[in-house]
């Protein structure tokens, strides 16, 4: 598999519920990024993994957000006690080539919090 | 001041014209610069990267970088309706994650 796969593609939930998104990155690429994008804005960096280690977290990632990458393969992003302000597209990305900033994005997971 | 600034547009050009998209950045230490295209409802896709001052051409696309003036531009020659999209400028500031501008919406009129 040469692409970045994300699921679910769409998630509608009620405020206060927990949601989890999964990302399967480009095979054998050790870096994985999560971004969030709201309407009319560019992607905003959330967090970054090198293998299984979470190396950087944005201040946007409140304590309701947690991300994991067990065994350095797929990654999950969980949002607890969702709020309407969490409604956004959550994007996962892998570099095209190790060590570069040229990112290949997955199709994204769109979250709507009612 | 935003780290990466773009005019939100829309920028409207007739089919066949040259579209010029601009981006300025604030971190003078930035080394790598990228243009992504994003169609409505889709995720961003990389179209150009540029690392040194000057021009870089790829088909109908030309990226231009001027580090002294801290701006990056993208020229699209012979614009087509299929080029209508939002173009995102992204900068690698050395903090391991790209910083994106808010994008410029391009409309190519047939």
PDB file of C-alpha atoms in Angstrom:
ATOM      1  CA  UNK A   1       0.000   0.000   0.000  1.00  0.00           C
ATOM      2  CA  UNK A   2       1.538   3.289  -1.094  1.00  0.00           C
ATOM      3  CA  UNK A   3      -1.103   5.661   0.262  1.00  0.00           C
ATOM      4  CA  UNK A   4      -2.284   7.113   3.567  1.00  0.00           C
ATOM      5  CA  UNK A   5      -5.583   5.644   4.692  1.00  0.00           C
ATOM      6  CA  UNK A   6      -7.894   7.274   7.225  1.00  0.00           C
ATOM      7  CA  UNK A   7     -11.124   6.132   8.773  1.00  0.00           C
ATOM      8  CA  UNK A   8     -13.842   6.834   9.385  1.00  0.00           C
ATOM      9  CA  UNK A   9     -14.190   9.354   6.588  1.00  0.00           C
ATOM     10  CA  UNK A  10     -17.111  11.040   8.276  1.00  0.00           C
ATOM     11  CA  UNK A  11     -18.212  11.062  11.897  1.00  0.00           C
ATOM     12  CA  UNK A  12     -21.231  12.826  13.336  1.00  0.00           C
ATOM     13  CA  UNK A  13     -21.455  12.820  17.101  1.00  0.00           C
ATOM     14  CA  UNK A  14     -23.204  14.580  19.915  1.00  0.00           C
ATOM     15  CA  UNK A  15     -21.394  17.005  22.150  1.00  0.00           C
ATOM     16  CA  UNK A  16     -19.769  15.237  25.058  1.00  0.00           C
ATOM     17  CA  UNK A  17     -19.155  11.942  23.257  1.00  0.00           C
ATOM     18  CA  UNK A  18     -15.727  10.473  22.564  1.00  0.00           C
ATOM     19  CA  UNK A  19     -14.483   9.830  19.040  1.00  0.00           C
ATOM     20  CA  UNK A  20     -11.450   8.047  17.651  1.00  0.00           C
ATOM     21  CA  UNK A  21      -9.840   8.364  14.241  1.00  0.00           C
ATOM     22  CA  UNK A  22      -7.359   5.970  12.724  1.00  0.00           C
ATOM     23  CA  UNK A  23      -4.555   6.597  10.259  1.00  0.00           C
ATOM     24  CA  UNK A  24      -2.569   3.974   8.360  1.00  0.00           C
ATOM     25  CA  UNK A  25       0.453   5.806   6.911  1.00  0.00           C
ATOM     26  CA  UNK A  26       2.677   5.048   3.960  1.00  0.00           C
ATOM     27  CA  UNK A  27       4.351   1.719   4.623  1.00  0.00           C
ATOM     28  CA  UNK A  28       7.810   1.826   6.178  1.00  0.00           C
ATOM     29  CA  UNK A  29       7.738   5.598   6.685  1.00  0.00           C
ATOM     30  CA  UNK A  30       8.672   6.384  10.239  1.00  0.00           C
ATOM     31  CA  UNK A  31       7.153   9.863  10.419  1.00  0.00           C
ATOM     32  CA  UNK A  32       3.464  10.579  10.796  1.00  0.00           C
ATOM     33  CA  UNK A  33       1.691  13.884  11.250  1.00  0.00           C
ATOM     34  CA  UNK A  34      -1.798  14.886  12.377  1.00  0.00           C
ATOM     35  CA  UNK A  35      -3.281  18.177  11.236  1.00  0.00           C
ATOM     36  CA  UNK A  36      -6.685  19.784  11.739  1.00  0.00           C
ATOM     37  CA  UNK A  37      -8.373  21.948   9.133  1.00  0.00           C
ATOM     38  CA  UNK A  38     -11.430  24.126   9.578  1.00  0.00           C
ATOM     39  CA  UNK A  39     -13.387  25.834   6.819  1.00  0.00           C
ATOM     40  CA  UNK A  40     -11.460  28.611   5.122  1.00  0.00           C
ATOM     41  CA  UNK A  41      -8.238  27.853   6.965  1.00  0.00           C
ATOM     42  CA  UNK A  42      -5.104  25.961   6.136  1.00  0.00           C
ATOM     43  CA  UNK A  43      -4.162  22.779   7.976  1.00  0.00           C
ATOM     44  CA  UNK A  44      -3.007  23.393  11.553  1.00  0.00           C
ATOM     45  CA  UNK A  45      -0.384  21.126  13.049  1.00  0.00           C
ATOM     46  CA  UNK A  46      -1.545  18.961  15.962  1.00  0.00           C
ATOM     47  CA  UNK A  47       1.117  16.348  16.631  1.00  0.00           C
ATOM     48  CA  UNK A  48       3.959  14.362  15.087  1.00  0.00           C
ATOM     49  CA  UNK A  49       5.371  10.863  15.559  1.00  0.00           C
ATOM     50  CA  UNK A  50       8.755   9.423  14.761  1.00  0.00           C
ATOM     51  CA  UNK A  51       8.113   5.689  14.880  1.00  0.00           C
ATOM     52  CA  UNK A  52       6.142   5.131  18.106  1.00  0.00           C
ATOM     53  CA  UNK A  53       7.484   8.253  19.841  1.00  0.00           C
ATOM     54  CA  UNK A  54       5.287  11.338  19.951  1.00  0.00           C
ATOM     55  CA  UNK A  55       7.914  14.035  19.494  1.00  0.00           C
ATOM     56  CA  UNK A  56       5.924  17.226  19.302  1.00  0.00           C
ATOM     57  CA  UNK A  57       2.471  18.432  20.269  1.00  0.00           C
ATOM     58  CA  UNK A  58       0.840  21.711  19.364  1.00  0.00           C
ATOM     59  CA  UNK A  59      -0.776  23.834  22.035  1.00  0.00           C
ATOM     60  CA  UNK A  60      -3.966  23.179  20.035  1.00  0.00           C
ATOM     61  CA  UNK A  61      -3.869  19.642  21.412  1.00  0.00           C
ATOM     62  CA  UNK A  62      -5.734  20.149  24.681  1.00  0.00           C
ATOM     63  CA  UNK A  63      -5.913  17.482  27.364  1.00  0.00           C
ATOM     64  CA  UNK A  64      -9.071  16.163  25.713  1.00  0.00           C
ATOM     65  CA  UNK A  65      -6.986  15.043  22.753  1.00  0.00           C
ATOM     66  CA  UNK A  66      -4.684  12.055  22.802  1.00  0.00           C
ATOM     67  CA  UNK A  67      -2.745  10.424  20.009  1.00  0.00           C
ATOM     68  CA  UNK A  68      -0.916   7.137  19.916  1.00  0.00           C
ATOM     69  CA  UNK A  69       1.143   5.160  17.483  1.00  0.00           C
ATOM     70  CA  UNK A  70       1.700   1.713  18.939  1.00  0.00           C
ATOM     71  CA  UNK A  71       4.553  -0.232  17.373  1.00  0.00           C
ATOM     72  CA  UNK A  72       5.242   2.637  14.994  1.00  0.00           C
ATOM     73  CA  UNK A  73       2.612   1.544  12.512  1.00  0.00           C
ATOM     74  CA  UNK A  74      -0.934   2.943  12.452  1.00  0.00           C
ATOM     75  CA  UNK A  75      -1.914   5.897  14.621  1.00  0.00           C
ATOM     76  CA  UNK A  76      -5.075   6.867  16.462  1.00  0.00           C
ATOM     77  CA  UNK A  77      -6.336  10.287  17.476  1.00  0.00           C
ATOM     78  CA  UNK A  78      -8.944  10.315  20.218  1.00  0.00           C
ATOM     79  CA  UNK A  79     -11.025  13.279  21.263  1.00  0.00           C
ATOM     80  CA  UNK A  80     -12.795  12.986  24.585  1.00  0.00           C
ATOM     81  CA  UNK A  81     -15.857  14.990  25.616  1.00  0.00           C
ATOM     82  CA  UNK A  82     -16.220  16.518  22.166  1.00  0.00           C
ATOM     83  CA  UNK A  83     -17.222  20.153  21.806  1.00  0.00           C
ATOM     84  CA  UNK A  84     -18.779  21.914  18.822  1.00  0.00           C
ATOM     85  CA  UNK A  85     -15.470  23.701  18.273  1.00  0.00           C
ATOM     86  CA  UNK A  86     -13.868  20.331  17.538  1.00  0.00           C
ATOM     87  CA  UNK A  87     -15.816  20.116  14.282  1.00  0.00           C
ATOM     88  CA  UNK A  88     -13.164  20.017  11.571  1.00  0.00           C
ATOM     89  CA  UNK A  89     -11.353  17.828   9.086  1.00  0.00           C
ATOM     90  CA  UNK A  90      -8.641  15.767  10.765  1.00  0.00           C
ATOM     91  CA  UNK A  91      -5.810  15.020   8.364  1.00  0.00           C
ATOM     92  CA  UNK A  92      -3.031  12.478   8.662  1.00  0.00           C
ATOM     93  CA  UNK A  93       0.123  12.765   6.563  1.00  0.00           C
ATOM     94  CA  UNK A  94       3.342  10.916   5.803  1.00  0.00           C
ATOM     95  CA  UNK A  95       6.383  12.354   4.035  1.00  0.00           C
ATOM     96  CA  UNK A  96       6.821  11.242   0.422  1.00  0.00           C
ATOM     97  CA  UNK A  97      10.456  10.630   1.214  1.00  0.00           C
ATOM     98  CA  UNK A  98      12.029  10.143   4.595  1.00  0.00           C
ATOM     99  CA  UNK A  99      13.569  13.348   5.906  1.00  0.00           C
ATOM    100  CA  UNK A 100      11.645  15.784   3.733  1.00  0.00           C
ATOM    101  CA  UNK A 101       8.696  18.065   4.332  1.00  0.00           C
ATOM    102  CA  UNK A 102       6.896  16.902   1.218  1.00  0.00           C
ATOM    103  CA  UNK A 103       3.760  15.457   2.773  1.00  0.00           C
ATOM    104  CA  UNK A 104       1.271  13.000   1.357  1.00  0.00           C
ATOM    105  CA  UNK A 105      -2.084  13.549   3.024  1.00  0.00           C
ATOM    106  CA  UNK A 106      -4.770  10.990   3.617  1.00  0.00           C
ATOM    107  CA  UNK A 107      -8.317  11.772   2.578  1.00  0.00           C
ATOM    108  CA  UNK A 108      -9.129  13.012   6.058  1.00  0.00           C
ATOM    109  CA  UNK A 109     -11.744  12.299   8.684  1.00  0.00           C
ATOM    110  CA  UNK A 110     -14.484  14.911   8.875  1.00  0.00           C
ATOM    111  CA  UNK A 111     -15.927  15.393  12.344  1.00  0.00           C
ATOM    112  CA  UNK A 112     -19.245  17.112  12.987  1.00  0.00           C
ATOM    113  CA  UNK A 113     -20.189  17.705  16.613  1.00  0.00           C
ATOM    114  CA  UNK A 114     -23.860  18.499  17.125  1.00  0.00           C
TER     115      UNK A 114
ATOM    116  CA  UNK B   1       1.581  38.570  12.394  1.00  0.00           C
ATOM    117  CA  UNK B   2       0.773  35.174  10.950  1.00  0.00           C
ATOM    118  CA  UNK B   3       3.738  32.945  10.194  1.00  0.00           C
ATOM    119  CA  UNK B   4       2.574  32.325   6.629  1.00  0.00           C
ATOM    120  CA  UNK B   5       0.298  34.825   4.911  1.00  0.00           C
ATOM    121  CA  UNK B   6      -1.705  34.486   1.735  1.00  0.00           C
ATOM    122  CA  UNK B   7      -4.422  36.560   0.159  1.00  0.00           C
ATOM    123  CA  UNK B   8      -7.615  34.541   0.562  1.00  0.00           C
ATOM    124  CA  UNK B   9      -8.975  35.604  -2.825  1.00  0.00           C
ATOM    125  CA  UNK B  10     -10.835  34.572  -4.788  1.00  0.00           C
ATOM    126  CA  UNK B  11      -8.391  35.217  -7.582  1.00  0.00           C
ATOM    127  CA  UNK B  12     -10.299  35.066 -10.832  1.00  0.00           C
ATOM    128  CA  UNK B  13      -8.480  34.613 -14.155  1.00  0.00           C
ATOM    129  CA  UNK B  14      -9.734  33.744 -17.632  1.00  0.00           C
ATOM    130  CA  UNK B  15      -8.890  30.390 -19.156  1.00  0.00           C
ATOM    131  CA  UNK B  16      -5.474  30.459 -20.793  1.00  0.00           C
ATOM    132  CA  UNK B  17      -4.152  33.314 -18.654  1.00  0.00           C
ATOM    133  CA  UNK B  18      -1.334  33.226 -16.119  1.00  0.00           C
ATOM    134  CA  UNK B  19      -2.412  32.935 -12.486  1.00  0.00           C
ATOM    135  CA  UNK B  20      -0.023  34.416  -9.938  1.00  0.00           C
ATOM    136  CA  UNK B  21      -0.307  33.338  -6.319  1.00  0.00           C
ATOM    137  CA  UNK B  22       1.774  34.910  -3.579  1.00  0.00           C
ATOM    138  CA  UNK B  23       2.834  33.998  -0.081  1.00  0.00           C
ATOM    139  CA  UNK B  24       4.945  35.731   2.559  1.00  0.00           C
ATOM    140  CA  UNK B  25       6.481  34.179   5.643  1.00  0.00           C
ATOM    141  CA  UNK B  26       7.836  35.596   8.858  1.00  0.00           C
ATOM    142  CA  UNK B  27      10.553  33.151   9.978  1.00  0.00           C
ATOM    143  CA  UNK B  28      13.736  34.209   8.226  1.00  0.00           C
ATOM    144  CA  UNK B  29      15.353  30.878   9.089  1.00  0.00           C
ATOM    145  CA  UNK B  30      12.864  28.899   6.988  1.00  0.00           C
ATOM    146  CA  UNK B  31      14.561  26.651   4.459  1.00  0.00           C
ATOM    147  CA  UNK B  32      11.914  24.680   2.580  1.00  0.00           C
ATOM    148  CA  UNK B  33       8.782  25.878   0.846  1.00  0.00           C
ATOM    149  CA  UNK B  34       5.867  24.036  -0.671  1.00  0.00           C
ATOM    150  CA  UNK B  35       2.721  24.637  -2.657  1.00  0.00           C
ATOM    151  CA  UNK B  36      -0.266  22.372  -2.161  1.00  0.00           C
ATOM    152  CA  UNK B  37      -3.485  22.317  -4.162  1.00  0.00           C
ATOM    153  CA  UNK B  38      -6.761  21.519  -2.458  1.00  0.00           C
ATOM    154  CA  UNK B  39      -9.985  20.886  -4.299  1.00  0.00           C
ATOM    155  CA  UNK B  40     -13.208  21.525  -2.423  1.00  0.00           C
ATOM    156  CA  UNK B  41     -13.935  18.683  -0.019  1.00  0.00           C
ATOM    157  CA  UNK B  42     -10.610  16.961  -0.701  1.00  0.00           C
ATOM    158  CA  UNK B  43      -7.301  16.822   1.121  1.00  0.00           C
ATOM    159  CA  UNK B  44      -4.244  18.878   0.083  1.00  0.00           C
ATOM    160  CA  UNK B  45      -1.920  17.460  -2.565  1.00  0.00           C
ATOM    161  CA  UNK B  46       1.654  18.553  -3.115  1.00  0.00           C
ATOM    162  CA  UNK B  47       2.329  20.249  -6.441  1.00  0.00           C
ATOM    163  CA  UNK B  48       5.667  22.018  -5.975  1.00  0.00           C
ATOM    164  CA  UNK B  49       8.555  22.274  -3.562  1.00  0.00           C
ATOM    165  CA  UNK B  50      11.374  24.818  -3.684  1.00  0.00           C
ATOM    166  CA  UNK B  51      14.461  25.046  -1.533  1.00  0.00           C
ATOM    167  CA  UNK B  52      16.730  27.706  -3.039  1.00  0.00           C
ATOM    168  CA  UNK B  53      16.329  31.228  -4.348  1.00  0.00           C
ATOM    169  CA  UNK B  54      15.129  31.588  -7.900  1.00  0.00           C
ATOM    170  CA  UNK B  55      12.654  29.818 -10.123  1.00  0.00           C
ATOM    171  CA  UNK B  56      11.703  26.172 -10.360  1.00  0.00           C
ATOM    172  CA  UNK B  57       9.558  25.022 -13.258  1.00  0.00           C
ATOM    173  CA  UNK B  58       7.433  21.893 -13.535  1.00  0.00           C
ATOM    174  CA  UNK B  59       5.158  21.779 -16.530  1.00  0.00           C
ATOM    175  CA  UNK B  60       2.722  24.694 -16.373  1.00  0.00           C
ATOM    176  CA  UNK B  61       3.780  25.512 -12.810  1.00  0.00           C
ATOM    177  CA  UNK B  62       6.657  27.765 -11.740  1.00  0.00           C
ATOM    178  CA  UNK B  63       7.566  28.350  -8.112  1.00  0.00           C
ATOM    179  CA  UNK B  64       9.627  31.406  -7.250  1.00  0.00           C
ATOM    180  CA  UNK B  65      11.497  31.968  -4.006  1.00  0.00           C
ATOM    181  CA  UNK B  66      13.082  35.144  -2.668  1.00  0.00           C
ATOM    182  CA  UNK B  67      14.465  34.528   0.809  1.00  0.00           C
ATOM    183  CA  UNK B  68      15.715  38.106   1.235  1.00  0.00           C
ATOM    184  CA  UNK B  69      12.181  39.409   0.778  1.00  0.00           C
ATOM    185  CA  UNK B  70      10.638  36.358   2.458  1.00  0.00           C
ATOM    186  CA  UNK B  71       8.161  35.577  -0.254  1.00  0.00           C
ATOM    187  CA  UNK B  72       7.240  32.604  -2.356  1.00  0.00           C
ATOM    188  CA  UNK B  73       5.059  32.666  -5.415  1.00  0.00           C
ATOM    189  CA  UNK B  74       3.420  30.190  -7.734  1.00  0.00           C
ATOM    190  CA  UNK B  75       2.713  30.914 -11.375  1.00  0.00           C
ATOM    191  CA  UNK B  76       0.287  28.778 -13.332  1.00  0.00           C
ATOM    192  CA  UNK B  77       0.573  29.242 -17.080  1.00  0.00           C
ATOM    193  CA  UNK B  78      -2.252  28.510 -19.506  1.00  0.00           C
ATOM    194  CA  UNK B  79      -4.724  28.262 -16.626  1.00  0.00           C
ATOM    195  CA  UNK B  80      -7.474  25.696 -17.049  1.00  0.00           C
ATOM    196  CA  UNK B  81     -10.860  25.431 -15.320  1.00  0.00           C
ATOM    197  CA  UNK B  82      -9.514  22.262 -13.695  1.00  0.00           C
ATOM    198  CA  UNK B  83      -6.945  24.450 -11.904  1.00  0.00           C
ATOM    199  CA  UNK B  84      -9.772  26.040  -9.906  1.00  0.00           C
ATOM    200  CA  UNK B  85      -8.944  25.149  -6.329  1.00  0.00           C
ATOM    201  CA  UNK B  86      -7.454  26.553  -3.153  1.00  0.00           C
ATOM    202  CA  UNK B  87      -3.669  26.829  -3.217  1.00  0.00           C
ATOM    203  CA  UNK B  88      -1.903  26.478   0.104  1.00  0.00           C
ATOM    204  CA  UNK B  89       1.585  27.786   0.776  1.00  0.00           C
ATOM    205  CA  UNK B  90       3.534  25.800   3.380  1.00  0.00           C
ATOM    206  CA  UNK B  91       6.828  26.591   5.041  1.00  0.00           C
ATOM    207  CA  UNK B  92       9.239  24.362   6.936  1.00  0.00           C
ATOM    208  CA  UNK B  93      10.423  26.550   9.792  1.00  0.00           C
ATOM    209  CA  UNK B  94      12.677  23.820  11.181  1.00  0.00           C
ATOM    210  CA  UNK B  95      10.282  22.843  13.933  1.00  0.00           C
ATOM    211  CA  UNK B  96       9.587  19.458  12.309  1.00  0.00           C
ATOM    212  CA  UNK B  97       6.117  20.314  11.055  1.00  0.00           C
ATOM    213  CA  UNK B  98       5.000  22.390   8.113  1.00  0.00           C
ATOM    214  CA  UNK B  99       3.223  25.671   8.773  1.00  0.00           C
ATOM    215  CA  UNK B 100       0.469  26.403   6.279  1.00  0.00           C
ATOM    216  CA  UNK B 101      -1.083  29.621   5.118  1.00  0.00           C
ATOM    217  CA  UNK B 102      -4.844  29.896   4.935  1.00  0.00           C
ATOM    218  CA  UNK B 103      -4.814  29.481   1.166  1.00  0.00           C
ATOM    219  CA  UNK B 104      -5.786  31.454  -1.916  1.00  0.00           C
ATOM    220  CA  UNK B 105      -8.883  30.382  -3.810  1.00  0.00           C
ATOM    221  CA  UNK B 106      -8.326  30.414  -7.564  1.00  0.00           C
ATOM    222  CA  UNK B 107     -11.195  30.523 -10.042  1.00  0.00           C
ATOM    223  CA  UNK B 108     -10.417  29.979 -13.711  1.00  0.00           C
ATOM    224  CA  UNK B 109     -13.255  31.242 -15.875  1.00  0.00           C
ATOM    225  CA  UNK B 110     -13.936  29.247 -19.076  1.00  0.00           C
TER     226      UNK B 110
END
